[in-house]
Amino acid sequence: MDLLLVRHGVSEHNTSDVISGGTSNPNLSQAGVKQVEEVSKIIDNNKIDQVYASPLIRAKRTAQILTDFQKDIITDDRLKEMDFGSWEGQHAEELKVKCPDAFDDLGTINSKYTKYAKNGETFEQVADRVEEFLAEIQPYSNYKTIMVVCHGFVIRSLIARWFKLKIEDVMTVRNVSFTELHFEKDDIERPRLMTFNRTEPLYYGTKR
């Protein structure tokens, strides 16, 4: 299976410093829509066998635009962004002042945030549910190219899990970026990382 992990386009919360996770559902911003439309010009739908997406509107709409509304988009709750609990909807800059150790030096939420965010989901819990989803679809996806449009912390959690890294060692995932992996038949536990955080796919799904 060739897997394209795609982060959604810029959302309305991304531009207003608001933390939006699995229970927040902002739409794409106008700039985000244009960004996704530009990238869609290089996507070859004939090379993509199936598209899955988080049901949150920012991810589902990204998937629809990327594929020119020509593909059926299958949504799954397990692909939602990390649930930040009581931090959902709060302004990140204010929390950085109150809880500086919950952010890395680039201003990204790290694993210590659960000390402060009531009912916040851990990175391990995110990776668990997404791995469950992938294990479920893999028997039907061997030798296929699968696009999964989801969220930044979802992608970071998976990369950290698969390559035995601390989450703090995985950089922020850009909006509408592509992370490409290859899995041998029936082996969901040992992916081969082909690209990470690119502005366009390199190996799979492009018109070139």
Coordinates of N, CA, C and O in Angstrom, one line a residue, residues 42-208:
I42 N -2.2 19.6 -9.6 CA -1.1 18.7 -9.9 C -1.5 17.3 -9.5 O -0.8 16.3 -9.7
I43 N -2.7 17.1 -8.9 CA -3.1 15.8 -8.4 C -3.7 15.0 -9.6 O -4.6 15.5 -10.3
D44 N -3.3 13.8 -9.8 CA -3.8 12.9 -10.8 C -4.8 11.9 -10.1 O -4.3 10.9 -9.5
N45 N -6.1 12.1 -10.3 CA -7.0 11.3 -9.6 C -7.0 9.8 -10.1 O -7.4 8.9 -9.4
N46 N -6.4 9.6 -11.3 CA -6.3 8.3 -11.9 C -5.3 7.4 -11.1 O -5.3 6.2 -11.2
K47 N -4.4 8.1 -10.4 CA -3.4 7.4 -9.6 C -3.8 7.1 -8.2 O -3.0 6.4 -7.5
I48 N -4.9 7.6 -7.8 CA -5.4 7.4 -6.4 C -6.6 6.5 -6.4 O -7.6 6.7 -7.1
D49 N -6.5 5.4 -5.7 CA -7.5 4.4 -5.7 C -8.6 4.7 -4.7 O -9.8 4.3 -5.0
Q50 N -8.3 5.3 -3.6 CA -9.4 5.5 -2.6 C -8.9 6.7 -1.7 O -7.8 6.9 -1.5
V51 N -9.9 7.5 -1.3 CA -9.7 8.7 -0.5 C -10.5 8.6 0.8 O -11.7 8.4 0.8
Y52 N -9.8 8.7 1.9 CA -10.4 8.7 3.2 C -10.1 10.1 3.8 O -9.2 10.7 3.5
A53 N -11.0 10.5 4.7 CA -10.8 11.8 5.4 C -11.4 11.8 6.8 O -12.4 11.1 7.1
S54 N -10.9 12.7 7.6 CA -11.6 13.0 8.8 C -12.9 13.6 8.5 O -13.0 14.4 7.5
P55 N -13.9 13.4 9.3 CA -15.2 14.0 9.0 C -15.3 15.5 9.3 O -16.3 16.2 8.9
L56 N -14.3 16.0 10.0 CA -14.3 17.5 10.3 C -14.2 18.2 9.0 O -13.5 17.9 8.1
I57 N -15.0 19.3 8.9 CA -15.2 20.0 7.6 C -13.9 20.4 6.9 O -13.8 20.4 5.7
R58 N -12.9 20.9 7.7 CA -11.7 21.4 7.1 C -10.9 20.3 6.4 O -10.2 20.6 5.4
A59 N -11.1 19.1 6.9 CA -10.4 17.9 6.2 C -11.2 17.4 5.1 O -10.7 17.2 4.0
K60 N -12.5 17.2 5.3 CA -13.3 16.6 4.2 C -13.4 17.6 3.0 O -13.3 17.1 1.9
R61 N -13.5 18.9 3.3 CA -13.6 19.8 2.2 C -12.2 19.8 1.4 O -12.2 20.0 0.2
T62 N -11.1 19.7 2.2 CA -9.8 19.7 1.5 C -9.7 18.5 0.6 O -9.3 18.6 -0.6
A63 N -10.2 17.3 1.0 CA -10.2 16.1 0.2 C -11.1 16.3 -1.0 O -10.7 15.9 -2.2
Q64 N -12.2 16.9 -0.9 CA -13.1 17.1 -2.1 C -12.4 18.0 -3.1 O -12.4 17.8 -4.3
I65 N -11.8 19.1 -2.6 CA -11.2 20.1 -3.5 C -10.0 19.5 -4.2 O -9.8 19.6 -5.4
L66 N -9.2 18.8 -3.4 CA -7.9 18.2 -4.0 C -8.3 17.2 -5.1 O -7.5 17.1 -6.1
T67 N -9.4 16.5 -5.0 CA -9.7 15.5 -6.0 C -10.8 16.1 -7.0 O -11.4 15.3 -7.7
D68 N -11.0 17.4 -7.0 CA -11.9 18.0 -8.0 C -13.3 17.4 -7.9 O -14.1 17.3 -8.9
F69 N -13.7 17.0 -6.7 CA -15.0 16.4 -6.4 C -15.3 15.2 -7.3 O -16.5 14.9 -7.5
Q70 N -14.2 14.5 -7.7 CA -14.4 13.4 -8.6 C -14.3 12.0 -7.9 O -14.5 11.0 -8.5
K71 N -13.9 12.1 -6.6 CA -13.8 10.8 -5.8 C -14.8 10.8 -4.7 O -15.1 11.8 -4.1
D72 N -15.2 9.6 -4.4 CA -16.0 9.4 -3.2 C -15.1 9.5 -2.0 O -14.0 8.9 -1.9
I73 N -15.5 10.3 -1.0 CA -14.7 10.5 0.2 C -15.3 9.7 1.3 O -16.5 10.0 1.7
I74 N -14.6 8.8 1.8 CA -15.0 8.0 3.0 C -14.5 8.6 4.2 O -13.3 8.8 4.4
T75 N -15.4 9.0 5.1 CA -15.0 9.6 6.4 C -15.0 8.6 7.5 O -15.7 7.6 7.5
D76 N -14.1 8.8 8.5 CA -14.0 8.0 9.6 C -13.6 8.8 10.9 O -12.7 9.6 10.8
D77 N -14.3 8.6 11.9 CA -14.1 9.4 13.1 C -12.7 9.2 13.7 O -12.2 10.1 14.4
R78 N -12.1 8.0 13.4 CA -10.8 7.8 14.0 C -9.7 8.6 13.4 O -8.6 8.7 13.8
L79 N -10.0 9.4 12.3 CA -9.1 10.3 11.6 C -9.2 11.7 12.1 O -8.5 12.6 11.6
K80 N -10.1 11.9 13.1 CA -10.2 13.3 13.6 C -8.9 13.8 14.3 O -8.1 13.0 14.7
E81 N -8.8 15.1 14.4 CA -7.7 15.7 15.1 C -7.7 15.3 16.6 O -8.7 14.9 17.1
M82 N -6.5 15.4 17.2 CA -6.4 15.1 18.6 C -7.4 16.0 19.4 O -7.6 17.2 19.1
D83 N -8.1 15.4 20.4 CA -9.0 16.1 21.2 C -8.3 16.8 22.3 O -7.7 16.1 23.2
F84 N -8.2 18.1 22.3 CA -7.5 18.9 23.2 C -8.2 19.2 24.5 O -7.8 20.0 25.4
G85 N -9.4 18.5 24.7 CA -10.1 18.7 25.9 C -10.5 20.1 26.2 O -11.0 20.8 25.4
S86 N -10.1 20.5 27.5 CA -10.5 21.9 27.9 C -9.7 23.0 27.2 O -10.0 24.2 27.3
W87 N -8.7 22.6 26.4 CA -8.0 23.6 25.6 C -8.6 23.9 24.3 O -8.2 24.9 23.6
E88 N -9.6 23.1 23.9 CA -10.3 23.4 22.6 C -10.9 24.8 22.6 O -11.6 25.2 23.6
G89 N -10.6 25.5 21.5 CA -11.2 26.8 21.4 C -10.5 28.0 22.1 O -10.9 29.1 22.0
Q90 N -9.4 27.6 22.8 CA -8.7 28.7 23.5 C -7.6 29.2 22.6 O -7.2 28.6 21.7
H91 N -7.1 30.4 23.0 CA -6.0 31.0 22.2 C -4.6 30.5 22.7 O -4.3 30.5 23.9
A92 N -3.9 30.0 21.7 CA -2.6 29.4 22.0 C -1.6 30.3 22.7 O -0.9 29.9 23.6
E93 N -1.6 31.6 22.3 CA -0.6 32.5 22.9 C -0.9 32.7 24.4 O 0.1 32.9 25.2
E94 N -2.1 32.7 24.8 CA -2.4 32.9 26.2 C -2.0 31.7 27.0 O -1.4 31.8 28.1
L95 N -2.1 30.5 26.4 CA -1.7 29.3 27.1 C -0.2 29.1 27.2 O 0.3 28.5 28.1
K96 N 0.5 29.6 26.2 CA 2.0 29.6 26.2 C 2.5 30.4 27.4 O 3.5 30.0 28.0
V97 N 1.8 31.4 27.8 CA 2.2 32.2 28.9 C 1.9 31.5 30.2 O 2.8 31.4 31.1
K98 N 0.8 30.8 30.3 CA 0.4 30.1 31.5 C 1.1 28.8 31.7 O 1.4 28.4 32.8
C99 N 1.3 28.1 30.5 CA 1.9 26.7 30.6 C 3.0 26.6 29.6 O 2.9 25.8 28.6
P100 N 4.1 27.3 29.8 CA 5.2 27.3 28.8 C 5.8 25.9 28.6 O 6.3 25.7 27.5
D101 N 5.8 25.0 29.6 CA 6.4 23.7 29.4 C 5.6 22.8 28.5 O 6.0 21.7 28.1
A102 N 4.4 23.2 28.2 CA 3.5 22.4 27.3 C 3.7 22.7 25.8 O 3.0 22.2 25.0
F103 N 4.7 23.6 25.5 CA 4.9 24.0 24.1 C 6.4 23.8 23.9 O 7.3 24.1 24.8
D104 N 6.8 23.4 22.7 CA 8.2 23.4 22.3 C 8.8 24.7 21.9 O 8.0 25.7 21.9
D105 N 10.0 24.8 21.6 CA 10.6 26.1 21.3 C 10.1 26.7 20.0 O 10.4 27.9 19.7
L106 N 9.4 25.9 19.2 CA 8.8 26.5 18.0 C 7.3 26.8 18.2 O 6.6 27.2 17.3
G107 N 6.8 26.7 19.5 CA 5.5 27.1 19.8 C 4.4 26.0 19.6 O 3.2 26.3 19.6
T108 N 4.9 24.8 19.3 CA 3.9 23.7 19.1 C 3.6 22.9 20.4 O 4.5 22.7 21.2
I109 N 2.4 22.5 20.5 CA 1.9 21.8 21.7 C 2.7 20.5 21.8 O 2.9 19.8 20.8
N110 N 3.2 20.2 23.0 CA 4.0 18.9 23.2 C 3.2 18.0 24.1 O 2.1 18.3 24.6
S111 N 3.8 16.9 24.5 CA 3.1 15.8 25.2 C 2.8 16.3 26.7 O 1.9 15.7 27.3
K112 N 3.4 17.3 27.2 CA 3.2 17.8 28.5 C 1.8 18.5 28.7 O 1.4 18.8 29.8
Y113 N 1.2 18.8 27.6 CA 0.0 19.6 27.6 C -1.1 18.9 28.4 O -2.0 19.6 29.0
T114 N -1.1 17.6 28.5 CA -2.2 16.9 29.2 C -2.1 17.1 30.7 O -3.1 16.8 31.4
K115 N -1.0 17.7 31.2 CA -1.0 18.1 32.6 C -2.0 19.2 32.9 O -2.4 19.4 34.1
Y116 N -2.3 20.0 31.9 CA -3.1 21.2 32.1 C -4.5 21.1 31.4 O -5.5 21.7 31.9
A117 N -4.6 20.4 30.3 CA -5.8 20.3 29.5 C -6.7 19.2 30.1 O -6.4 18.0 29.9
K118 N -7.8 19.5 30.7 CA -8.7 18.5 31.3 C -9.3 17.6 30.1 O -9.8 18.2 29.1
N119 N -9.2 16.3 30.3 CA -9.7 15.4 29.3 C -9.0 15.5 27.9 O -9.6 15.1 26.9
G120 N -7.8 16.0 27.9 CA -7.1 16.0 26.7 C -6.6 14.7 26.2 O -6.1 13.9 27.1
E121 N -6.6 14.4 25.0 CA -6.2 13.1 24.4 C -4.7 13.1 24.3 O -4.1 14.2 24.0
T122 N -4.0 12.0 24.5 CA -2.6 11.9 24.4 C -2.2 11.5 22.9 O -3.0 11.1 22.1
F123 N -1.0 11.8 22.6 CA -0.5 11.4 21.3 C -0.6 9.9 21.0 O -0.8 9.5 19.9
E124 N -0.3 9.1 22.1 CA -0.4 7.7 22.0 C -1.8 7.2 21.7 O -2.0 6.3 20.9
Q125 N -2.8 7.9 22.3 CA -4.2 7.5 22.0 C -4.6 7.9 20.5 O -5.3 7.1 19.9
V126 N -4.1 9.0 20.0 CA -4.3 9.3 18.6 C -3.7 8.3 17.7 O -4.4 7.8 16.8
A127 N -2.5 7.9 18.0 CA -1.8 6.9 17.1 C -2.5 5.6 17.2 O -2.7 4.9 16.2
D128 N -3.0 5.2 18.3 CA -3.7 3.9 18.5 C -5.0 3.9 17.6 O -5.2 2.9 16.9
R129 N -5.8 4.9 17.6 CA -7.0 4.9 16.9 C -6.8 4.9 15.4 O -7.5 4.3 14.6
V130 N -5.8 5.7 14.9 CA -5.5 5.8 13.5 C -4.9 4.5 13.0 O -5.2 4.0 11.9
E131 N -4.0 3.9 13.8 CA -3.5 2.6 13.4 C -4.5 1.5 13.3 O -4.5 0.7 12.4
E132 N -5.5 1.6 14.2 CA -6.7 0.7 14.1 C -7.4 0.8 12.8 O -7.8 -0.1 12.1
F133 N -7.6 2.1 12.4 CA -8.3 2.4 11.1 C -7.4 1.8 10.0 O -8.0 1.1 9.1
L134 N -6.1 2.1 10.0 CA -5.3 1.6 8.9 C -5.2 0.1 8.8 O -5.2 -0.5 7.7
A135 N -5.2 -0.6 9.9 CA -5.1 -2.0 9.9 C -6.4 -2.6 9.4 O -6.4 -3.7 8.7
E136 N -7.5 -1.9 9.6 CA -8.8 -2.3 9.1 C -8.9 -2.2 7.6 O -9.5 -3.1 6.9
I137 N -8.3 -1.2 7.0 CA -8.5 -1.0 5.5 C -7.4 -1.7 4.8 O -7.5 -1.9 3.6
Q138 N -6.3 -2.1 5.4 CA -5.1 -2.6 4.7 C -5.4 -3.9 3.9 O -5.0 -4.0 2.7
P139 N -6.2 -4.8 4.4 CA -6.5 -6.0 3.6 C -7.1 -5.7 2.2 O -7.0 -6.5 1.3
Y140 N -7.8 -4.6 2.2 CA -8.4 -4.2 0.9 C -7.6 -3.2 0.1 O -8.0 -2.7 -1.0
S141 N -6.4 -2.8 0.6 CA -5.6 -1.7 0.1 C -4.2 -2.2 -0.4 O -3.5 -1.3 -0.8
N142 N -3.9 -3.4 -0.3 CA -2.6 -3.9 -0.8 C -2.5 -3.5 -2.3 O -3.4 -3.7 -3.0
Y143 N -1.3 -3.0 -2.6 CA -1.0 -2.7 -4.0 C -1.8 -1.5 -4.5 O -1.9 -1.3 -5.7
K144 N -2.4 -0.7 -3.6 CA -3.2 0.4 -4.0 C -2.6 1.7 -3.4 O -1.8 1.7 -2.5
T145 N -3.0 2.8 -4.0 CA -2.5 4.1 -3.5 C -3.7 4.8 -2.8 O -4.8 5.0 -3.4
I146 N -3.5 5.0 -1.5 CA -4.6 5.5 -0.6 C -4.2 6.9 -0.1 O -3.1 7.2 0.3
M147 N -5.2 7.9 -0.3 CA -5.0 9.2 0.3 C -5.8 9.3 1.5 O -7.0 9.0 1.5
V148 N -5.2 9.8 2.6 CA -5.9 10.1 3.8 C -5.7 11.6 4.2 O -4.6 12.0 4.4
V149 N -6.8 12.3 4.2 CA -6.7 13.7 4.5 C -7.2 13.9 5.9 O -8.3 13.6 6.3
C150 N -6.2 14.4 6.7 CA -6.5 14.5 8.2 C -5.9 15.7 8.8 O -6.1 16.8 8.2
H151 N -5.1 15.6 9.9 CA -4.7 16.7 10.7 C -3.3 16.6 11.1 O -2.7 15.6 11.1
G152 N -2.7 17.8 11.5 CA -1.3 17.9 11.8 C -0.9 17.0 12.9 O 0.2 16.3 12.8
F153 N -1.6 17.0 14.0 CA -1.2 16.1 15.2 C -1.4 14.7 14.9 O -0.7 13.8 15.5
V154 N -2.4 14.3 14.1 CA -2.5 12.9 13.7 C -1.3 12.4 12.9 O -0.8 11.4 13.2
I155 N -0.8 13.2 12.0 CA 0.3 12.8 11.2 C 1.6 12.8 12.0 O 2.3 11.8 12.0
R156 N 1.8 13.7 12.9 CA 2.9 13.7 13.8 C 2.9 12.5 14.7 O 3.9 11.9 15.0
S157 N 1.7 12.2 15.2 CA 1.6 11.0 16.2 C 2.0 9.7 15.4 O 2.7 8.9 16.0
L158 N 1.5 9.6 14.2 CA 1.8 8.4 13.5 C 3.3 8.3 13.1 O 3.9 7.2 13.3
I159 N 3.9 9.3 12.7 CA 5.3 9.3 12.4 C 6.2 9.0 13.6 O 7.1 8.2 13.6
A160 N 5.8 9.6 14.7 CA 6.5 9.3 16.0 C 6.4 7.8 16.4 O 7.4 7.2 16.8
R161 N 5.2 7.3 16.2 CA 4.9 5.9 16.6 C 5.7 5.0 15.7 O 6.4 4.1 16.1
W162 N 5.6 5.2 14.4 CA 6.2 4.2 13.4 C 7.7 4.2 13.4 O 8.3 3.2 13.2
F163 N 8.3 5.4 13.7 CA 9.7 5.5 13.6 C 10.4 5.7 14.9 O 11.5 6.1 15.0
K164 N 9.6 5.4 16.0 CA 10.1 5.3 17.4 C 10.8 6.6 17.8 O 11.9 6.6 18.3
L165 N 10.1 7.7 17.6 CA 10.6 9.0 17.9 C 9.7 9.6 19.0 O 8.6 9.2 19.2
K166 N 10.3 10.6 19.7 CA 9.5 11.4 20.6 C 8.7 12.3 19.8 O 9.1 12.8 18.8
I167 N 7.4 12.6 20.2 CA 6.6 13.5 19.5 C 7.3 14.9 19.3 O 7.1 15.6 18.2
E168 N 8.1 15.3 20.3 CA 8.8 16.6 20.2 C 9.8 16.6 19.1 O 10.3 17.6 18.7
D169 N 10.2 15.4 18.6 CA 11.2 15.3 17.5 C 10.6 15.3 16.1 O 11.3 15.3 15.1
V170 N 9.3 15.4 16.1 CA 8.6 15.5 14.8 C 8.1 16.9 14.6 O 7.3 17.4 15.4
M171 N 8.6 17.6 13.5 CA 8.2 19.0 13.4 C 6.8 19.2 13.0 O 6.1 18.2 12.6
T172 N 6.4 20.4 13.1 CA 5.0 20.8 12.7 C 4.7 20.4 11.3 O 5.6 20.6 10.4
V173 N 3.5 20.0 11.0 CA 3.1 19.6 9.7 C 2.4 20.8 9.0 O 1.5 21.3 9.6
R174 N 2.9 21.2 7.9 CA 2.3 22.3 7.2 C 0.9 22.0 6.6 O 0.6 20.9 6.3
N175 N 0.1 23.0 6.5 CA -1.2 22.9 5.8 C -1.0 22.4 4.3 O -0.1 22.9 3.7
V176 N -1.8 21.6 3.9 CA -1.8 21.0 2.6 C -0.4 20.5 2.2 O 0.2 20.7 1.2
S177 N 0.2 19.7 3.2 CA 1.5 19.1 2.9 C 1.2 17.6 2.8 O 0.2 17.0 3.2
F178 N 2.2 16.9 2.1 CA 2.1 15.5 1.8 C 3.2 14.7 2.5 O 4.4 15.1 2.4
T179 N 2.8 13.6 3.2 CA 3.8 12.7 3.8 C 3.5 11.3 3.2 O 2.3 10.8 3.3
E180 N 4.4 10.8 2.5 CA 4.2 9.6 1.7 C 4.9 8.4 2.3 O 6.1 8.4 2.6
L181 N 4.2 7.3 2.4 CA 4.8 6.0 2.9 C 4.4 4.8 2.1 O 3.4 4.8 1.4
H182 N 5.3 3.8 2.2 CA 5.0 2.6 1.5 C 5.0 1.4 2.5 O 5.8 1.3 3.3
F183 N 4.0 0.6 2.3 CA 3.8 -0.6 3.2 C 3.9 -1.8 2.4 O 3.2 -1.9 1.3
E184 N 4.7 -2.8 2.8 CA 4.7 -4.1 2.2 C 3.3 -4.8 2.4 O 2.6 -4.4 3.4
K185 N 3.0 -5.8 1.7 CA 1.7 -6.5 1.8 C 1.5 -7.0 3.2 O 2.3 -7.6 3.8
D186 N 0.3 -6.6 3.7 CA -0.1 -7.1 5.0 C 0.8 -6.7 6.2 O 0.8 -7.4 7.2
D187 N 1.6 -5.7 6.0 CA 2.5 -5.3 7.1 C 2.3 -3.8 7.4 O 2.8 -2.9 6.8
I188 N 1.4 -3.6 8.4 CA 1.1 -2.2 8.8 C 2.1 -1.6 9.8 O 2.0 -0.4 10.1
E189 N 3.0 -2.4 10.3 CA 3.8 -1.9 11.4 C 5.2 -1.5 10.9 O 5.9 -0.9 11.7
R190 N 5.6 -1.7 9.7 CA 6.9 -1.3 9.2 C 6.8 -0.5 7.9 O 7.2 -1.0 6.9
P191 N 6.4 0.7 8.0 CA 6.3 1.5 6.8 C 7.7 2.0 6.4 O 8.6 2.1 7.2
R192 N 7.8 2.3 5.1 CA 9.0 3.0 4.5 C 8.6 4.4 4.3 O 7.7 4.7 3.5
L193 N 9.3 5.4 4.9 CA 9.0 6.8 4.7 C 9.7 7.3 3.4 O 10.9 7.2 3.3
M194 N 8.8 7.7 2.5 CA 9.3 8.2 1.2 C 9.5 9.7 1.2 O 10.5 10.2 0.7
T195 N 8.5 10.4 1.7 CA 8.7 11.9 1.9 C 7.9 12.3 3.1 O 7.1 11.6 3.6
F196 N 8.3 13.5 3.6 CA 7.6 14.1 4.8 C 7.4 15.6 4.6 O 8.3 16.3 4.3
N197 N 6.2 16.0 4.8 CA 5.9 17.4 4.9 C 6.2 18.2 3.6 O 6.6 19.4 3.7
R198 N 6.0 17.6 2.5 CA 6.2 18.2 1.2 C 5.0 19.1 0.8 O 3.9 18.8 1.1
T199 N 5.3 20.1 0.0 CA 4.2 20.9 -0.5 C 3.4 20.3 -1.7 O 2.4 20.7 -2.0
E200 N 4.0 19.2 -2.2 CA 3.3 18.4 -3.2 C 3.8 17.0 -3.1 O 4.9 16.7 -2.7
P201 N 3.0 16.0 -3.6 CA 3.5 14.6 -3.6 C 4.7 14.5 -4.5 O 4.8 15.1 -5.5
L202 N 5.6 13.5 -4.2 CA 6.8 13.2 -5.0 C 6.6 11.9 -5.8 O 6.8 11.9 -7.0
Y203 N 6.2 10.9 -5.1 CA 6.1 9.6 -5.7 C 4.7 9.2 -6.2 O 4.6 8.5 -7.2
Y204 N 3.7 9.6 -5.5 CA 2.4 9.1 -5.8 C 1.4 10.2 -6.1 O 1.4 11.2 -5.4
G205 N 0.5 10.0 -7.0 CA -0.6 10.8 -7.2 C -0.5 12.1 -8.0 O -1.4 12.9 -8.0
T206 N 0.7 12.4 -8.6 CA 0.9 13.7 -9.3 C 0.7 13.4 -10.8 O 0.8 12.3 -11.3
K207 N 0.4 14.5 -11.5 CA 0.2 14.4 -13.0 C 1.5 14.3 -13.7 O 1.5 14.0 -14.9
R208 N 2.6 14.6 -13.0 CA 3.9 14.5 -13.7 C 4.4 13.1 -13.8 O 4.1 12.3 -12.9

